[in-house]
């Protein structure tokens, strides 16, 4: 029960003797959404999107935190909105005139962090980190200030000190910051089942395609440079994604080259 933020808030009020308390949540809001494009028009803010972990929290300079398991009996963070897009994806919208600290736990998935400053439709600065890969359980820390974000750091030895800098994939200013659209990827194949010729294309109307990667097992990806031949009886599925030159990444595209055949059972 004490992990409930509403209960934590009432305990704090009682200890401080500061008045009455309601079990209804305060200004911080949590919204479930399926797309960042669904966000309403807003005043300038900091947008922090974290993809690839089920544990990411925000704290302010007053010790308030979105982490209900922190044990600090802290209030939820005022004026911060959290969108849970899918199970391992967070989007925090933070006021642009405050200081916040994001703490992120590395899971078994590669981690992506997208930061941008602006409103729902216009961006003035963007920093993106793709494929952050540390040991599972490693914590990362990122400070967001009125001037922007400070360098991302990792606590690689679990001593509570974030000593290892993590360079961004890209930092963007100017007109390029408003390119928020990822490349479009398409896969096609032709030829006999045992020798399928696979062609993969990617197109990007903004900054242009930087790289196109593919995999035959969904795990190990390599750079696509030209059409290739696949034995679809052995490798029946092709996976691909692309990045543009300002680190917008497409969704993973899959293309089935062959379908399994289930022979009828014969009764005897």
PDB file of C-alpha atoms in Angstrom, residues 5-254:
ATOM      1  CA  UNK A   5       1.703   7.465  -4.771  1.00  0.00           C
ATOM      2  CA  UNK A   6      -1.628   8.737  -3.429  1.00  0.00           C
ATOM      3  CA  UNK A   7      -0.987   7.042  -0.074  1.00  0.00           C
ATOM      4  CA  UNK A   8       2.566   8.450  -0.050  1.00  0.00           C
ATOM      5  CA  UNK A   9       1.180  11.929  -0.620  1.00  0.00           C
ATOM      6  CA  UNK A  10      -1.290  11.678   2.285  1.00  0.00           C
ATOM      7  CA  UNK A  11       1.411  10.358   4.633  1.00  0.00           C
ATOM      8  CA  UNK A  12       3.623  13.329   3.742  1.00  0.00           C
ATOM      9  CA  UNK A  13       0.793  15.778   4.362  1.00  0.00           C
ATOM     10  CA  UNK A  14       0.088  14.180   7.742  1.00  0.00           C
ATOM     11  CA  UNK A  15       3.754  14.301   8.772  1.00  0.00           C
ATOM     12  CA  UNK A  16       4.096  17.919   7.693  1.00  0.00           C
ATOM     13  CA  UNK A  17       0.807  19.000   9.302  1.00  0.00           C
ATOM     14  CA  UNK A  18       0.041  20.952   6.150  1.00  0.00           C
ATOM     15  CA  UNK A  19      -3.713  20.291   5.810  1.00  0.00           C
ATOM     16  CA  UNK A  20      -6.088  17.777   4.310  1.00  0.00           C
ATOM     17  CA  UNK A  21      -5.331  15.229   1.648  1.00  0.00           C
ATOM     18  CA  UNK A  22      -7.225  13.440  -1.102  1.00  0.00           C
ATOM     19  CA  UNK A  23      -6.424  10.053  -2.561  1.00  0.00           C
ATOM     20  CA  UNK A  24      -7.032  11.509  -6.024  1.00  0.00           C
ATOM     21  CA  UNK A  25      -3.808  12.040  -8.076  1.00  0.00           C
ATOM     22  CA  UNK A  26      -2.280  15.560  -8.293  1.00  0.00           C
ATOM     23  CA  UNK A  27      -1.069  17.496 -11.340  1.00  0.00           C
ATOM     24  CA  UNK A  28       1.094  14.745 -12.784  1.00  0.00           C
ATOM     25  CA  UNK A  29      -0.865  12.695 -15.295  1.00  0.00           C
ATOM     26  CA  UNK A  30      -0.362   9.300 -16.887  1.00  0.00           C
ATOM     27  CA  UNK A  31      -1.915   8.717 -20.304  1.00  0.00           C
ATOM     28  CA  UNK A  32      -2.026   5.611 -22.453  1.00  0.00           C
ATOM     29  CA  UNK A  33      -1.573   6.435 -26.135  1.00  0.00           C
ATOM     30  CA  UNK A  34      -0.648   4.534 -29.255  1.00  0.00           C
ATOM     31  CA  UNK A  35       1.153   7.287 -31.133  1.00  0.00           C
ATOM     32  CA  UNK A  36       3.215  10.384 -30.413  1.00  0.00           C
ATOM     33  CA  UNK A  37       1.298  11.979 -33.294  1.00  0.00           C
ATOM     34  CA  UNK A  38      -1.813  11.933 -31.071  1.00  0.00           C
ATOM     35  CA  UNK A  39      -0.311  14.509 -28.698  1.00  0.00           C
ATOM     36  CA  UNK A  40      -2.189  17.812 -28.404  1.00  0.00           C
ATOM     37  CA  UNK A  41      -0.738  21.191 -29.347  1.00  0.00           C
ATOM     38  CA  UNK A  42       1.073  22.610 -26.306  1.00  0.00           C
ATOM     39  CA  UNK A  43       3.373  25.303 -25.022  1.00  0.00           C
ATOM     40  CA  UNK A  44       7.151  24.796 -25.478  1.00  0.00           C
ATOM     41  CA  UNK A  45       8.309  21.804 -23.481  1.00  0.00           C
ATOM     42  CA  UNK A  46      10.944  19.073 -23.309  1.00  0.00           C
ATOM     43  CA  UNK A  47       9.875  15.754 -24.846  1.00  0.00           C
ATOM     44  CA  UNK A  48      11.828  12.685 -23.695  1.00  0.00           C
ATOM     45  CA  UNK A  49      10.993   9.376 -25.388  1.00  0.00           C
ATOM     46  CA  UNK A  50      12.594   6.185 -24.056  1.00  0.00           C
ATOM     47  CA  UNK A  51      12.148   2.908 -25.942  1.00  0.00           C
ATOM     48  CA  UNK A  52      13.428  -0.521 -24.882  1.00  0.00           C
ATOM     49  CA  UNK A  53      12.957  -0.664 -21.107  1.00  0.00           C
ATOM     50  CA  UNK A  54      10.100  -1.133 -18.682  1.00  0.00           C
ATOM     51  CA  UNK A  55      11.718   1.058 -16.021  1.00  0.00           C
ATOM     52  CA  UNK A  56      12.312   4.792 -16.531  1.00  0.00           C
ATOM     53  CA  UNK A  57      11.624   7.525 -13.986  1.00  0.00           C
ATOM     54  CA  UNK A  58      11.770  11.317 -13.681  1.00  0.00           C
ATOM     55  CA  UNK A  59      12.755  13.278 -10.555  1.00  0.00           C
ATOM     56  CA  UNK A  60      12.767  17.025  -9.907  1.00  0.00           C
ATOM     57  CA  UNK A  61      15.046  19.169  -7.731  1.00  0.00           C
ATOM     58  CA  UNK A  62      12.603  18.909  -4.811  1.00  0.00           C
ATOM     59  CA  UNK A  63      12.962  15.132  -4.626  1.00  0.00           C
ATOM     60  CA  UNK A  64       9.598  14.360  -6.211  1.00  0.00           C
ATOM     61  CA  UNK A  65       9.717  11.291  -8.438  1.00  0.00           C
ATOM     62  CA  UNK A  66       7.532   9.250 -10.763  1.00  0.00           C
ATOM     63  CA  UNK A  67       9.045   6.088  -9.253  1.00  0.00           C
ATOM     64  CA  UNK A  68       6.379   4.645  -6.936  1.00  0.00           C
ATOM     65  CA  UNK A  69       8.867   2.013  -5.706  1.00  0.00           C
ATOM     66  CA  UNK A  70      11.516   4.510  -4.576  1.00  0.00           C
ATOM     67  CA  UNK A  71      10.623   4.279  -0.878  1.00  0.00           C
ATOM     68  CA  UNK A  72      11.155   8.024  -0.441  1.00  0.00           C
ATOM     69  CA  UNK A  73       7.481   8.854   0.289  1.00  0.00           C
ATOM     70  CA  UNK A  74       7.838  11.623  -2.282  1.00  0.00           C
ATOM     71  CA  UNK A  75       5.047  13.423  -4.097  1.00  0.00           C
ATOM     72  CA  UNK A  76       4.499  12.717  -7.798  1.00  0.00           C
ATOM     73  CA  UNK A  77       6.283  15.235 -10.025  1.00  0.00           C
ATOM     74  CA  UNK A  78       4.121  18.338 -10.619  1.00  0.00           C
ATOM     75  CA  UNK A  79       3.390  19.344 -14.224  1.00  0.00           C
ATOM     76  CA  UNK A  80       5.013  16.228 -15.713  1.00  0.00           C
ATOM     77  CA  UNK A  81       2.950  14.097 -18.100  1.00  0.00           C
ATOM     78  CA  UNK A  82       3.842  10.468 -18.755  1.00  0.00           C
ATOM     79  CA  UNK A  83       2.608   8.603 -21.828  1.00  0.00           C
ATOM     80  CA  UNK A  84       3.026   4.803 -21.760  1.00  0.00           C
ATOM     81  CA  UNK A  85       2.911   3.993 -25.472  1.00  0.00           C
ATOM     82  CA  UNK A  86       3.624   0.273 -25.170  1.00  0.00           C
ATOM     83  CA  UNK A  87       4.985  -1.894 -22.374  1.00  0.00           C
ATOM     84  CA  UNK A  88       8.617  -0.896 -22.948  1.00  0.00           C
ATOM     85  CA  UNK A  89       8.146   2.664 -24.193  1.00  0.00           C
ATOM     86  CA  UNK A  90       7.814   5.926 -22.261  1.00  0.00           C
ATOM     87  CA  UNK A  91       7.218   9.508 -23.315  1.00  0.00           C
ATOM     88  CA  UNK A  92       7.711  12.219 -20.691  1.00  0.00           C
ATOM     89  CA  UNK A  93       6.584  15.792 -21.375  1.00  0.00           C
ATOM     90  CA  UNK A  94       8.451  18.182 -19.067  1.00  0.00           C
ATOM     91  CA  UNK A  95       8.122  21.950 -18.531  1.00  0.00           C
ATOM     92  CA  UNK A  96      10.964  23.763 -20.294  1.00  0.00           C
ATOM     93  CA  UNK A  97      11.837  26.053 -17.356  1.00  0.00           C
ATOM     94  CA  UNK A  98      12.627  23.383 -14.740  1.00  0.00           C
ATOM     95  CA  UNK A  99      15.447  20.911 -13.986  1.00  0.00           C
ATOM     96  CA  UNK A 100      14.709  17.188 -14.084  1.00  0.00           C
ATOM     97  CA  UNK A 101      16.729  13.977 -13.856  1.00  0.00           C
ATOM     98  CA  UNK A 102      15.788  10.869 -15.827  1.00  0.00           C
ATOM     99  CA  UNK A 103      16.947   7.503 -14.500  1.00  0.00           C
ATOM    100  CA  UNK A 104      16.755   4.597 -16.932  1.00  0.00           C
ATOM    101  CA  UNK A 105      17.361   0.901 -16.312  1.00  0.00           C
ATOM    102  CA  UNK A 106      18.978  -1.075 -19.125  1.00  0.00           C
ATOM    103  CA  UNK A 107      16.955  -4.173 -19.960  1.00  0.00           C
ATOM    104  CA  UNK A 108      17.807  -6.993 -22.359  1.00  0.00           C
ATOM    105  CA  UNK A 109      16.647  -4.854 -25.311  1.00  0.00           C
ATOM    106  CA  UNK A 110      18.770  -2.269 -27.156  1.00  0.00           C
ATOM    107  CA  UNK A 111      17.754   1.137 -25.813  1.00  0.00           C
ATOM    108  CA  UNK A 112      16.690   4.197 -27.824  1.00  0.00           C
ATOM    109  CA  UNK A 113      16.407   7.701 -26.330  1.00  0.00           C
ATOM    110  CA  UNK A 114      14.871  10.572 -28.291  1.00  0.00           C
ATOM    111  CA  UNK A 115      14.966  14.076 -26.822  1.00  0.00           C
ATOM    112  CA  UNK A 116      13.476  17.129 -28.443  1.00  0.00           C
ATOM    113  CA  UNK A 117      12.607  20.649 -27.365  1.00  0.00           C
ATOM    114  CA  UNK A 118       9.558  22.394 -28.813  1.00  0.00           C
ATOM    115  CA  UNK A 119       5.838  21.657 -28.871  1.00  0.00           C
ATOM    116  CA  UNK A 120       3.683  18.946 -30.426  1.00  0.00           C
ATOM    117  CA  UNK A 121       4.272  20.247 -33.973  1.00  0.00           C
ATOM    118  CA  UNK A 122       7.539  22.225 -33.948  1.00  0.00           C
ATOM    119  CA  UNK A 123      11.028  21.248 -32.785  1.00  0.00           C
ATOM    120  CA  UNK A 124      13.922  23.619 -32.065  1.00  0.00           C
ATOM    121  CA  UNK A 125      16.572  21.116 -30.881  1.00  0.00           C
ATOM    122  CA  UNK A 126      16.870  17.329 -30.894  1.00  0.00           C
ATOM    123  CA  UNK A 127      19.307  14.735 -29.539  1.00  0.00           C
ATOM    124  CA  UNK A 128      18.966  11.031 -30.282  1.00  0.00           C
ATOM    125  CA  UNK A 129      20.686   7.927 -28.932  1.00  0.00           C
ATOM    126  CA  UNK A 130      20.245   4.681 -30.882  1.00  0.00           C
ATOM    127  CA  UNK A 131      21.206   1.138 -29.809  1.00  0.00           C
ATOM    128  CA  UNK A 132      22.535   1.933 -26.323  1.00  0.00           C
ATOM    129  CA  UNK A 133      23.911  -1.400 -25.202  1.00  0.00           C
ATOM    130  CA  UNK A 134      25.199  -2.051 -21.689  1.00  0.00           C
ATOM    131  CA  UNK A 135      24.849  -5.064 -19.398  1.00  0.00           C
ATOM    132  CA  UNK A 136      21.299  -5.710 -18.236  1.00  0.00           C
ATOM    133  CA  UNK A 137      20.663  -3.875 -14.944  1.00  0.00           C
ATOM    134  CA  UNK A 138      22.982  -0.959 -15.739  1.00  0.00           C
ATOM    135  CA  UNK A 139      21.467   2.426 -14.891  1.00  0.00           C
ATOM    136  CA  UNK A 140      21.682   5.554 -17.049  1.00  0.00           C
ATOM    137  CA  UNK A 141      21.143   9.151 -15.959  1.00  0.00           C
ATOM    138  CA  UNK A 142      20.156  12.160 -18.046  1.00  0.00           C
ATOM    139  CA  UNK A 143      19.625  15.700 -16.729  1.00  0.00           C
ATOM    140  CA  UNK A 144      17.218  18.020 -18.512  1.00  0.00           C
ATOM    141  CA  UNK A 145      17.640  21.753 -17.790  1.00  0.00           C
ATOM    142  CA  UNK A 146      16.159  24.996 -19.149  1.00  0.00           C
ATOM    143  CA  UNK A 147      19.189  25.112 -21.480  1.00  0.00           C
ATOM    144  CA  UNK A 148      18.618  21.596 -22.875  1.00  0.00           C
ATOM    145  CA  UNK A 149      20.023  18.208 -21.901  1.00  0.00           C
ATOM    146  CA  UNK A 150      23.360  17.376 -20.320  1.00  0.00           C
ATOM    147  CA  UNK A 151      25.451  14.410 -21.533  1.00  0.00           C
ATOM    148  CA  UNK A 152      23.993  10.961 -20.911  1.00  0.00           C
ATOM    149  CA  UNK A 153      25.974   8.963 -18.342  1.00  0.00           C
ATOM    150  CA  UNK A 154      26.039   5.310 -17.244  1.00  0.00           C
ATOM    151  CA  UNK A 155      26.807   3.684 -13.893  1.00  0.00           C
ATOM    152  CA  UNK A 156      28.701   0.698 -15.300  1.00  0.00           C
ATOM    153  CA  UNK A 157      30.039  -0.609 -11.956  1.00  0.00           C
ATOM    154  CA  UNK A 158      26.791  -0.164  -9.973  1.00  0.00           C
ATOM    155  CA  UNK A 159      28.385   2.046  -7.307  1.00  0.00           C
ATOM    156  CA  UNK A 160      25.825   4.841  -7.605  1.00  0.00           C
ATOM    157  CA  UNK A 161      28.171   7.121  -9.589  1.00  0.00           C
ATOM    158  CA  UNK A 162      27.372   7.772 -13.243  1.00  0.00           C
ATOM    159  CA  UNK A 163      30.940   7.874 -14.487  1.00  0.00           C
ATOM    160  CA  UNK A 164      30.759   6.712 -18.117  1.00  0.00           C
ATOM    161  CA  UNK A 165      29.730   9.180 -20.819  1.00  0.00           C
ATOM    162  CA  UNK A 166      27.518   7.945 -23.661  1.00  0.00           C
ATOM    163  CA  UNK A 167      27.914   9.930 -26.921  1.00  0.00           C
ATOM    164  CA  UNK A 168      24.704  10.726 -28.808  1.00  0.00           C
ATOM    165  CA  UNK A 169      24.036   9.250 -32.218  1.00  0.00           C
ATOM    166  CA  UNK A 170      23.094  12.690 -33.484  1.00  0.00           C
ATOM    167  CA  UNK A 171      22.501  16.230 -32.215  1.00  0.00           C
ATOM    168  CA  UNK A 172      20.347  18.369 -34.484  1.00  0.00           C
ATOM    169  CA  UNK A 173      19.598  22.090 -34.610  1.00  0.00           C
ATOM    170  CA  UNK A 174      17.967  24.333 -37.176  1.00  0.00           C
ATOM    171  CA  UNK A 175      15.508  23.231 -39.849  1.00  0.00           C
ATOM    172  CA  UNK A 176      16.577  19.567 -39.662  1.00  0.00           C
ATOM    173  CA  UNK A 177      15.086  19.258 -36.165  1.00  0.00           C
ATOM    174  CA  UNK A 178      11.588  19.238 -37.665  1.00  0.00           C
ATOM    175  CA  UNK A 179      12.303  16.060 -39.632  1.00  0.00           C
ATOM    176  CA  UNK A 180      10.542  13.590 -37.319  1.00  0.00           C
ATOM    177  CA  UNK A 181       9.540  11.067 -40.005  1.00  0.00           C
ATOM    178  CA  UNK A 182      11.412   7.790 -40.298  1.00  0.00           C
ATOM    179  CA  UNK A 183      12.264   6.192 -43.660  1.00  0.00           C
ATOM    180  CA  UNK A 184       9.738   3.968 -45.423  1.00  0.00           C
ATOM    181  CA  UNK A 185      11.025   0.407 -45.991  1.00  0.00           C
ATOM    182  CA  UNK A 186       9.752  -2.114 -48.538  1.00  0.00           C
ATOM    183  CA  UNK A 187      10.775  -5.722 -49.232  1.00  0.00           C
ATOM    184  CA  UNK A 188      10.071  -7.738 -52.363  1.00  0.00           C
ATOM    185  CA  UNK A 189      11.157 -11.152 -53.633  1.00  0.00           C
ATOM    186  CA  UNK A 190      11.028 -13.121 -56.867  1.00  0.00           C
ATOM    187  CA  UNK A 191      12.180 -16.480 -58.147  1.00  0.00           C
ATOM    188  CA  UNK A 192      11.906 -20.142 -57.143  1.00  0.00           C
ATOM    189  CA  UNK A 193      11.443 -21.128 -53.510  1.00  0.00           C
ATOM    190  CA  UNK A 194      15.007 -22.382 -53.058  1.00  0.00           C
ATOM    191  CA  UNK A 195      16.558 -19.296 -54.691  1.00  0.00           C
ATOM    192  CA  UNK A 196      14.506 -16.219 -53.906  1.00  0.00           C
ATOM    193  CA  UNK A 197      16.035 -12.931 -55.074  1.00  0.00           C
ATOM    194  CA  UNK A 198      15.288 -10.423 -52.277  1.00  0.00           C
ATOM    195  CA  UNK A 199      15.264  -6.675 -52.889  1.00  0.00           C
ATOM    196  CA  UNK A 200      14.932  -4.129 -50.063  1.00  0.00           C
ATOM    197  CA  UNK A 201      14.377  -0.413 -50.582  1.00  0.00           C
ATOM    198  CA  UNK A 202      14.173   2.577 -48.241  1.00  0.00           C
ATOM    199  CA  UNK A 203      13.014   6.107 -49.003  1.00  0.00           C
ATOM    200  CA  UNK A 204      13.118   9.236 -46.855  1.00  0.00           C
ATOM    201  CA  UNK A 205      11.758  12.599 -48.003  1.00  0.00           C
ATOM    202  CA  UNK A 206      13.547  14.574 -45.288  1.00  0.00           C
ATOM    203  CA  UNK A 207      17.202  14.146 -44.332  1.00  0.00           C
ATOM    204  CA  UNK A 208      17.663  11.083 -46.549  1.00  0.00           C
ATOM    205  CA  UNK A 209      18.420   7.445 -45.769  1.00  0.00           C
ATOM    206  CA  UNK A 210      21.632   6.831 -43.841  1.00  0.00           C
ATOM    207  CA  UNK A 211      21.578   3.052 -43.595  1.00  0.00           C
ATOM    208  CA  UNK A 212      19.350   0.076 -44.372  1.00  0.00           C
ATOM    209  CA  UNK A 213      19.819  -3.123 -42.394  1.00  0.00           C
ATOM    210  CA  UNK A 214      18.361  -6.608 -42.761  1.00  0.00           C
ATOM    211  CA  UNK A 215      18.307  -9.956 -40.996  1.00  0.00           C
ATOM    212  CA  UNK A 216      17.252 -13.501 -41.815  1.00  0.00           C
ATOM    213  CA  UNK A 217      16.652 -14.512 -38.192  1.00  0.00           C
ATOM    214  CA  UNK A 218      15.392 -11.285 -36.596  1.00  0.00           C
ATOM    215  CA  UNK A 219      18.437 -11.126 -34.315  1.00  0.00           C
ATOM    216  CA  UNK A 220      21.665 -10.456 -36.230  1.00  0.00           C
ATOM    217  CA  UNK A 221      21.379  -7.512 -38.652  1.00  0.00           C
ATOM    218  CA  UNK A 222      23.758  -6.497 -41.425  1.00  0.00           C
ATOM    219  CA  UNK A 223      24.020  -3.613 -43.852  1.00  0.00           C
ATOM    220  CA  UNK A 224      22.004  -4.015 -47.051  1.00  0.00           C
ATOM    221  CA  UNK A 225      23.980  -3.063 -50.162  1.00  0.00           C
ATOM    222  CA  UNK A 226      22.417  -5.052 -53.035  1.00  0.00           C
ATOM    223  CA  UNK A 227      19.773  -7.715 -53.774  1.00  0.00           C
ATOM    224  CA  UNK A 228      20.658 -11.169 -52.454  1.00  0.00           C
ATOM    225  CA  UNK A 229      19.535 -14.769 -52.915  1.00  0.00           C
ATOM    226  CA  UNK A 230      17.905 -16.754 -50.107  1.00  0.00           C
ATOM    227  CA  UNK A 231      16.814 -20.359 -49.813  1.00  0.00           C
ATOM    228  CA  UNK A 232      13.315 -19.733 -48.476  1.00  0.00           C
ATOM    229  CA  UNK A 233      12.983 -23.338 -47.340  1.00  0.00           C
ATOM    230  CA  UNK A 234      15.725 -22.620 -44.810  1.00  0.00           C
ATOM    231  CA  UNK A 235      15.222 -18.896 -44.122  1.00  0.00           C
ATOM    232  CA  UNK A 236      11.539 -18.120 -44.748  1.00  0.00           C
ATOM    233  CA  UNK A 237      11.384 -14.577 -43.299  1.00  0.00           C
ATOM    234  CA  UNK A 238      13.320 -11.357 -44.029  1.00  0.00           C
ATOM    235  CA  UNK A 239      13.480  -8.504 -41.496  1.00  0.00           C
ATOM    236  CA  UNK A 240      14.590  -4.937 -42.276  1.00  0.00           C
ATOM    237  CA  UNK A 241      14.690  -1.399 -40.888  1.00  0.00           C
ATOM    238  CA  UNK A 242      16.323   1.896 -41.860  1.00  0.00           C
ATOM    239  CA  UNK A 243      17.722   5.026 -40.216  1.00  0.00           C
ATOM    240  CA  UNK A 244      17.778   8.479 -41.777  1.00  0.00           C
ATOM    241  CA  UNK A 245      20.562  11.054 -41.426  1.00  0.00           C
ATOM    242  CA  UNK A 246      19.047  12.629 -38.298  1.00  0.00           C
ATOM    243  CA  UNK A 247      18.598   9.237 -36.557  1.00  0.00           C
ATOM    244  CA  UNK A 248      14.895   8.694 -37.138  1.00  0.00           C
ATOM    245  CA  UNK A 249      14.437   4.914 -37.225  1.00  0.00           C
ATOM    246  CA  UNK A 250      11.712   3.052 -39.098  1.00  0.00           C
ATOM    247  CA  UNK A 251       9.662   0.289 -37.580  1.00  0.00           C
ATOM    248  CA  UNK A 252      10.817  -3.267 -38.208  1.00  0.00           C
ATOM    249  CA  UNK A 253       9.421  -4.583 -41.501  1.00  0.00           C
ATOM    250  CA  UNK A 254       8.992  -8.334 -42.014  1.00  0.00           C
TER     251      UNK A 254
END
